[in-house]
PDB file of C-alpha atoms in Angstrom:
ATOM      1  CA  LYS A 135      -0.032  -0.037  -0.047  1.00 90.00           C
ATOM      2  CA  ASP A 136       2.924   2.315   0.499  1.00 96.00           C
ATOM      3  CA  THR A 137       6.791   2.381   0.790  1.00 97.00           C
ATOM      4  CA  ALA A 138       6.574   1.869   4.649  1.00 97.00           C
ATOM      5  CA  TYR A 139       4.804  -1.356   4.031  1.00 96.00           C
ATOM      6  CA  LEU A 140       7.509  -2.627   1.554  1.00 96.00           C
ATOM      7  CA  GLN A 141      10.076  -1.636   4.263  1.00 97.00           C
ATOM      8  CA  GLU A 142       8.077  -3.549   6.826  1.00 97.00           C
ATOM      9  CA  VAL A 143       8.099  -6.653   4.663  1.00 96.00           C
ATOM     10  CA  VAL A 144      11.846  -6.515   4.250  1.00 97.00           C
ATOM     11  CA  ASP A 145      12.387  -5.890   8.039  1.00 97.00           C
ATOM     12  CA  GLU A 146      10.155  -8.811   8.991  1.00 97.00           C
ATOM     13  CA  TYR A 147      12.149 -11.193   6.806  1.00 97.00           C
ATOM     14  CA  LYS A 148      15.291 -10.088   8.434  1.00 96.00           C
ATOM     15  CA  LEU A 149      13.711 -10.537  11.819  1.00 98.00           C
ATOM     16  CA  ALA A 150      12.604 -13.980  10.967  1.00 98.00           C
ATOM     17  CA  GLN A 151      16.001 -14.776   9.505  1.00 97.00           C
ATOM     18  CA  LEU A 152      14.401 -15.794   6.169  1.00 97.00           C
ATOM     19  CA  PRO A 153      16.368 -15.340   2.905  1.00 96.00           C
ATOM     20  CA  LEU A 154      14.877 -12.615   0.610  1.00 97.00           C
ATOM     21  CA  ASP A 155      16.293 -12.119  -2.869  1.00 96.00           C
ATOM     22  CA  GLY A 156      13.804  -9.800  -4.321  1.00 95.00           C
ATOM     23  CA  VAL A 157      10.885  -7.377  -3.527  1.00 96.00           C
ATOM     24  CA  TRP A 158       8.306  -7.161  -6.109  1.00 95.00           C
ATOM     25  CA  ALA A 159       5.779  -4.247  -6.479  1.00 96.00           C
ATOM     26  CA  ASP A 160       2.508  -4.668  -8.102  1.00 96.00           C
ATOM     27  CA  ILE A 161       0.232  -1.906  -9.618  1.00 96.00           C
ATOM     28  CA  ASP A 162      -0.087  -0.336  -6.192  1.00 96.00           C
ATOM     29  CA  TYR A 163       3.132   1.687  -6.693  1.00 97.00           C
ATOM     30  CA  MET A 164       1.731   3.529  -9.820  1.00 97.00           C
ATOM     31  CA  GLU A 165      -0.201   6.783  -9.896  1.00 93.00           C
ATOM     32  CA  ASP A 166      -3.679   6.004 -11.235  1.00 91.00           C
ATOM     33  CA  TYR A 167      -2.347   2.685 -12.598  1.00 94.00           C
ATOM     34  CA  ARG A 168      -0.409   4.522 -15.219  1.00 94.00           C
ATOM     35  CA  ASN A 169       2.929   2.928 -16.388  1.00 97.00           C
ATOM     36  CA  PHE A 170       6.231   4.884 -15.726  1.00 97.00           C
ATOM     37  CA  VAL A 171       4.633   7.131 -13.132  1.00 95.00           C
ATOM     38  CA  VAL A 172       5.216   6.420  -9.409  1.00 97.00           C
ATOM     39  CA  ASP A 173       2.523   7.565  -6.937  1.00 96.00           C
ATOM     40  CA  PRO A 174       4.266  10.648  -5.282  1.00 95.00           C
ATOM     41  CA  PHE A 175       2.184  10.497  -2.074  1.00 96.00           C
ATOM     42  CA  LEU A 176       2.191   6.790  -1.130  1.00 97.00           C
ATOM     43  CA  PHE A 177       5.516   5.921  -2.790  1.00 97.00           C
ATOM     44  CA  GLY A 178       7.258   9.192  -2.866  1.00 92.00           C
ATOM     45  CA  ASN A 179      10.346   7.879  -1.060  1.00 94.00           C
ATOM     46  CA  LEU A 180      10.528   4.689  -3.215  1.00 96.00           C
ATOM     47  CA  THR A 181      13.976   5.502  -4.721  1.00 96.00           C
ATOM     48  CA  GLU A 182      15.457   5.872  -1.125  1.00 96.00           C
ATOM     49  CA  PHE A 183      13.945   2.457  -0.100  1.00 97.00           C
ATOM     50  CA  VAL A 184      15.491   0.808  -3.134  1.00 97.00           C
ATOM     51  CA  ALA A 185      18.916   2.412  -2.546  1.00 96.00           C
ATOM     52  CA  ASN A 186      18.880   1.260   1.158  1.00 96.00           C
ATOM     53  CA  LEU A 187      18.246  -2.430   0.042  1.00 95.00           C
ATOM     54  CA  THR A 188      21.369  -4.489   0.963  1.00 90.00           C
ATOM     55  CA  HIS A 189      21.077  -7.906  -0.753  1.00 90.00           C
ATOM     56  CA  GLU A 190      17.604  -7.637  -2.294  1.00 96.00           C
ATOM     57  CA  HIS A 191      16.584  -6.763  -5.868  1.00 97.00           C
ATOM     58  CA  PHE A 192      13.580  -4.443  -6.546  1.00 98.00           C
ATOM     59  CA  VAL A 193      11.235  -5.429  -9.346  1.00 98.00           C
ATOM     60  CA  PRO A 194       8.189  -3.159 -10.178  1.00 98.00           C
ATOM     61  CA  VAL A 195       5.373  -4.260 -12.597  1.00 98.00           C
ATOM     62  CA  VAL A 196       4.906  -2.574 -15.854  1.00 97.00           C
ATOM     63  CA  ASP A 197       1.773  -3.418 -17.649  1.00 95.00           C
ATOM     64  CA  ALA A 198       1.497  -4.003 -21.442  1.00 93.00           C
ATOM     65  CA  GLY A 199      -1.423  -1.625 -21.650  1.00 95.00           C
ATOM     66  CA  ILE A 200      -0.624   2.194 -21.686  1.00 96.00           C
ATOM     67  CA  SER A 201      -3.333   4.369 -20.327  1.00 95.00           C
ATOM     68  CA  GLN A 202      -5.308   6.200 -22.975  1.00 92.00           C
ATOM     69  CA  ARG A 203      -6.531   9.020 -20.737  1.00 70.00           C
ATOM     70  CA  LEU A 204      -6.287  12.094 -22.889  1.00 59.00           C
ATOM     71  CA  ARG A 205      -6.839  14.739 -20.207  1.00 53.00           C
ATOM     72  CA  SER A 206      -5.255  15.186 -16.918  1.00 53.00           C
ATOM     73  CA  VAL A 207      -6.732  13.362 -14.059  1.00 57.00           C
ATOM     74  CA  SER A 208      -7.689  15.147 -10.881  1.00 62.00           C
ATOM     75  CA  GLY A 209      -5.557  18.170 -11.848  1.00 65.00           C
ATOM     76  CA  LYS A 210      -2.510  16.090 -12.594  1.00 68.00           C
ATOM     77  CA  ILE A 211      -0.345  16.770 -15.562  1.00 73.00           C
ATOM     78  CA  PRO A 212      -1.242  15.086 -18.955  1.00 82.00           C
ATOM     79  CA  TYR A 213      -0.036  11.497 -19.270  1.00 90.00           C
ATOM     80  CA  LEU A 214       3.056  11.936 -21.464  1.00 94.00           C
ATOM     81  CA  PRO A 215       3.810   8.212 -22.146  1.00 96.00           C
ATOM     82  CA  TYR A 216       0.466   8.112 -24.041  1.00 95.00           C
ATOM     83  CA  LEU A 217       0.647  11.474 -25.709  1.00 94.00           C
ATOM     84  CA  ASN A 218       4.328  10.705 -26.773  1.00 95.00           C
ATOM     85  CA  GLY A 219       3.471   7.240 -28.290  1.00 97.00           C
ATOM     86  CA  ASP A 220       0.365   8.582 -29.942  1.00 96.00           C
ATOM     87  CA  ALA A 221       2.291  11.454 -31.515  1.00 95.00           C
ATOM     88  CA  LYS A 222       4.751   8.907 -33.011  1.00 96.00           C
ATOM     89  CA  ASN A 223       1.992   6.501 -34.124  1.00 96.00           C
ATOM     90  CA  LEU A 224       3.571   3.721 -32.000  1.00 98.00           C
ATOM     91  CA  PHE A 225       0.423   1.937 -30.772  1.00 98.00           C
ATOM     92  CA  ILE A 226      -1.298  -1.174 -32.457  1.00 98.00           C
ATOM     93  CA  LYS A 227      -4.098   0.023 -34.733  1.00 98.00           C
ATOM     94  CA  ALA A 228      -7.675  -1.112 -34.408  1.00 97.00           C
ATOM     95  CA  HIS A 229      -7.743  -2.799 -37.894  1.00 97.00           C
ATOM     96  CA  THR A 230      -6.306  -2.436 -41.372  1.00 96.00           C
ATOM     97  CA  PHE A 231      -8.769   0.252 -42.547  1.00 95.00           C
ATOM     98  CA  THR A 232      -8.263   2.800 -39.814  1.00 96.00           C
ATOM     99  CA  ASN A 233      -5.446   4.824 -38.332  1.00 95.00           C
ATOM    100  CA  ASP A 234      -6.998   4.712 -34.813  1.00 96.00           C
ATOM    101  CA  SER A 235      -5.227   2.998 -32.091  1.00 97.00           C
ATOM    102  CA  PHE A 236      -6.806  -0.274 -30.845  1.00 97.00           C
ATOM    103  CA  THR A 237      -8.434   0.404 -27.446  1.00 97.00           C
ATOM    104  CA  GLY A 238      -8.423  -2.351 -24.960  1.00 96.00           C
ATOM    105  CA  SER A 239      -9.398  -2.340 -21.301  1.00 96.00           C
ATOM    106  CA  ALA A 240      -7.135  -2.960 -18.111  1.00 95.00           C
ATOM    107  CA  TRP A 241      -6.580  -1.319 -14.682  1.00 93.00           C
ATOM    108  CA  PRO A 242      -6.567   2.335 -15.965  1.00 92.00           C
ATOM    109  CA  ASN A 243      -9.766   1.584 -18.045  1.00 92.00           C
ATOM    110  CA  ASP A 244      -9.062   2.403 -21.660  1.00 95.00           C
ATOM    111  CA  VAL A 245      -5.511   1.321 -22.692  1.00 96.00           C
ATOM    112  CA  VAL A 246      -3.448   1.144 -25.911  1.00 97.00           C
ATOM    113  CA  PHE A 247      -0.747  -1.338 -26.809  1.00 97.00           C
ATOM    114  CA  MET A 248       2.850  -0.677 -27.907  1.00 95.00           C
ATOM    115  CA  ASP A 249       3.347  -1.967 -31.439  1.00 96.00           C
ATOM    116  CA  PHE A 250       6.787  -3.785 -31.121  1.00 95.00           C
ATOM    117  CA  HIS A 251       6.790  -4.095 -34.949  1.00 96.00           C
ATOM    118  CA  HIS A 252       7.201  -0.360 -35.231  1.00 97.00           C
ATOM    119  CA  GLU A 253      10.818   0.691 -35.891  1.00 97.00           C
ATOM    120  CA  ASN A 254      10.745   3.279 -33.086  1.00 97.00           C
ATOM    121  CA  ALA A 255       9.110   1.106 -30.433  1.00 96.00           C
ATOM    122  CA  THR A 256      12.441   0.118 -28.830  1.00 96.00           C
ATOM    123  CA  GLU A 257      13.365   3.711 -28.530  1.00 97.00           C
ATOM    124  CA  TYR A 258      10.049   4.587 -26.756  1.00 97.00           C
ATOM    125  CA  TRP A 259      10.291   1.622 -24.357  1.00 95.00           C
ATOM    126  CA  SER A 260      13.931   2.458 -23.558  1.00 97.00           C
ATOM    127  CA  ASP A 261      13.181   6.174 -22.893  1.00 97.00           C
ATOM    128  CA  TRP A 262      10.161   5.473 -20.585  1.00 98.00           C
ATOM    129  CA  LEU A 263      11.926   2.611 -18.586  1.00 98.00           C
ATOM    130  CA  THR A 264      14.826   5.057 -18.152  1.00 98.00           C
ATOM    131  CA  GLU A 265      12.331   7.492 -16.681  1.00 97.00           C
ATOM    132  CA  LEU A 266      10.966   4.778 -14.405  1.00 97.00           C
ATOM    133  CA  GLN A 267      14.594   3.844 -13.422  1.00 97.00           C
ATOM    134  CA  GLN A 268      15.141   7.415 -12.295  1.00 95.00           C
ATOM    135  CA  GLN A 269      12.010   7.265 -10.114  1.00 94.00           C
ATOM    136  CA  THR A 270      12.727   3.835  -8.615  1.00 96.00           C
ATOM    137  CA  GLY A 271      16.269   2.437  -9.159  1.00 95.00           C
ATOM    138  CA  PHE A 272      14.719  -0.834 -10.179  1.00 97.00           C
ATOM    139  CA  ASP A 273      16.854  -4.008 -10.859  1.00 96.00           C
ATOM    140  CA  GLY A 274      14.441  -5.658 -13.324  1.00 96.00           C
ATOM    141  CA  VAL A 275      10.862  -5.218 -14.622  1.00 96.00           C
ATOM    142  CA  TRP A 276       7.911  -7.548 -14.389  1.00 95.00           C
ATOM    143  CA  LEU A 277       5.918  -7.146 -17.683  1.00 93.00           C
ATOM    144  CA  GLY A 278       2.396  -8.039 -16.845  1.00 93.00           C
ATOM    145  CA  TRP A 279      -0.792  -8.575 -18.968  1.00 92.00           C
ATOM    146  CA  ASN A 280       1.536  -9.269 -21.781  1.00 92.00           C
ATOM    147  CA  GLU A 281      -0.343 -11.808 -23.992  1.00 90.00           C
ATOM    148  CA  ALA A 282      -1.551  -8.932 -24.726  1.00 91.00           C
ATOM    149  CA  THR A 283      -4.576  -9.097 -22.382  1.00 94.00           C
ATOM    150  CA  SER A 284      -7.636  -7.014 -22.297  1.00 96.00           C
ATOM    151  CA  ASN A 285     -10.785  -7.086 -20.103  1.00 96.00           C
ATOM    152  CA  CYS A 286     -12.840  -7.031 -23.252  1.00 96.00           C
ATOM    153  CA  ASP A 287     -13.255  -9.888 -25.632  1.00 96.00           C
ATOM    154  CA  GLY A 288     -11.617  -8.448 -28.676  1.00 97.00           C
ATOM    155  CA  TYR A 289     -13.107  -4.999 -29.316  1.00 97.00           C
ATOM    156  CA  CYS A 290     -14.291  -2.815 -26.431  1.00 96.00           C
ATOM    157  CA  TYR A 291     -16.059  -0.297 -28.719  1.00 96.00           C
ATOM    158  CA  TYR A 292     -18.351  -1.062 -31.625  1.00 96.00           C
ATOM    159  CA  ASP A 293     -16.986   1.796 -33.746  1.00 95.00           C
ATOM    160  CA  GLN A 294     -13.619   0.059 -33.932  1.00 96.00           C
ATOM    161  CA  ILE A 295     -14.991  -3.209 -35.242  1.00 96.00           C
ATOM    162  CA  PRO A 296     -14.173  -3.863 -38.890  1.00 96.00           C
ATOM    163  CA  HIS A 297     -16.999  -5.023 -41.363  1.00 93.00           C
ATOM    164  CA  HIS A 298     -15.556  -8.428 -41.789  1.00 91.00           C
ATOM    165  CA  GLN A 299     -13.722  -9.908 -38.822  1.00 93.00           C
ATOM    166  CA  VAL A 300     -11.027 -12.371 -39.503  1.00 92.00           C
ATOM    167  CA  GLN A 301     -12.149 -14.825 -36.773  1.00 87.00           C
ATOM    168  CA  ARG A 302     -15.297 -15.534 -38.739  1.00 84.00           C
ATOM    169  CA  ASN A 303     -13.274 -16.757 -41.711  1.00 87.00           C
ATOM    170  CA  LEU A 304     -11.099 -19.241 -39.889  1.00 89.00           C
ATOM    171  CA  LYS A 305     -11.691 -22.831 -41.056  1.00 88.00           C
ATOM    172  CA  TYR A 306     -10.640 -24.209 -37.674  1.00 88.00           C
ATOM    173  CA  ILE A 307     -10.673 -22.513 -34.313  1.00 86.00           C
ATOM    174  CA  PRO A 308      -8.715 -24.695 -31.700  1.00 78.00           C
ATOM    175  CA  GLY A 309     -10.942 -25.766 -28.836  1.00 85.00           C
ATOM    176  CA  GLY A 310     -13.834 -24.186 -30.628  1.00 84.00           C
ATOM    177  CA  ARG A 311     -13.736 -21.252 -28.366  1.00 85.00           C
ATOM    178  CA  ASP A 312     -13.573 -17.560 -28.795  1.00 89.00           C
ATOM    179  CA  LEU A 313      -9.895 -16.670 -29.649  1.00 92.00           C
ATOM    180  CA  GLU A 314     -10.427 -13.109 -28.586  1.00 94.00           C
ATOM    181  CA  GLU A 315     -11.565 -13.979 -25.041  1.00 94.00           C
ATOM    182  CA  ARG A 316      -9.767 -11.607 -22.623  1.00 95.00           C
ATOM    183  CA  ALA A 317      -7.413 -10.733 -25.489  1.00 95.00           C
ATOM    184  CA  ILE A 318      -7.068  -7.929 -27.978  1.00 95.00           C
ATOM    185  CA  ALA A 319      -8.739  -8.279 -31.301  1.00 97.00           C
ATOM    186  CA  LEU A 320      -7.370 -10.639 -34.038  1.00 97.00           C
ATOM    187  CA  ASP A 321      -8.053  -7.853 -36.555  1.00 98.00           C
ATOM    188  CA  ALA A 322      -5.811  -5.331 -34.749  1.00 98.00           C
ATOM    189  CA  VAL A 323      -2.864  -4.576 -37.122  1.00 98.00           C
ATOM    190  CA  HIS A 324       0.838  -3.927 -36.515  1.00 98.00           C
ATOM    191  CA  ALA A 325       3.003  -1.317 -38.331  1.00 97.00           C
ATOM    192  CA  ASP A 326       4.181  -3.878 -40.834  1.00 97.00           C
ATOM    193  CA  GLY A 327       0.691  -5.040 -41.773  1.00 97.00           C
ATOM    194  CA  THR A 328       0.877  -8.194 -39.618  1.00 97.00           C
ATOM    195  CA  LEU A 329      -2.419  -8.963 -38.051  1.00 97.00           C
ATOM    196  CA  GLU A 330      -2.715  -9.753 -34.334  1.00 97.00           C
ATOM    197  CA  LEU A 331      -4.101 -13.116 -35.477  1.00 95.00           C
ATOM    198  CA  ASP A 332      -0.478 -13.920 -36.553  1.00 95.00           C
ATOM    199  CA  ALA A 333       1.403 -12.058 -33.816  1.00 95.00           C
ATOM    200  CA  HIS A 334      -0.438 -12.618 -30.605  1.00 93.00           C
ATOM    201  CA  SER A 335       1.573 -15.453 -29.342  1.00 90.00           C
ATOM    202  CA  LEU A 336       4.763 -13.411 -29.874  1.00 91.00           C
ATOM    203  CA  TYR A 337       3.797 -10.342 -27.920  1.00 89.00           C
ATOM    204  CA  GLY A 338       5.108 -11.368 -24.340  1.00 86.00           C
TER     205      GLY A 338
END
């Protein structure tokens, strides 16, 4: 729930003389569940906590979905990781016939997904992980929801659905189930024209 709780966990392990190699932080450390932004109130002294670890490694979660909130939340500054990626056209598109980013659903509500087929994706990921490194001093990153996963089954919004969905044309569906269950749409398209149908298992 806050940095003090993380410190309590570390202290209790030492008191009990139990080995502890790593301290993992789930989405609680984020501000409004937004990647690369540490909650300044509850985890404002996170960098100091990590710096004072002796033999333990610190590993924060970073979710695959990037919050798509366009406006500031509760008076906070606009969410630059989204605005930066959107300006550079770095997110997976809804389908072949649109330039709109595919909108999924995760902890921050609406999210978009980094298109790792895009030539500038590595630069974006590196820049924002560097920003997170400066705020935390992490030793490693836990990439969560990386199938890529969504709370919606395929499309969240009807206006993003293409007229002819690829799943309907498949001759065989393994297990006979919905391949878009809790996953991003198979018609979502990457920068090189590859459909999510053919790239989904590579995302993680």
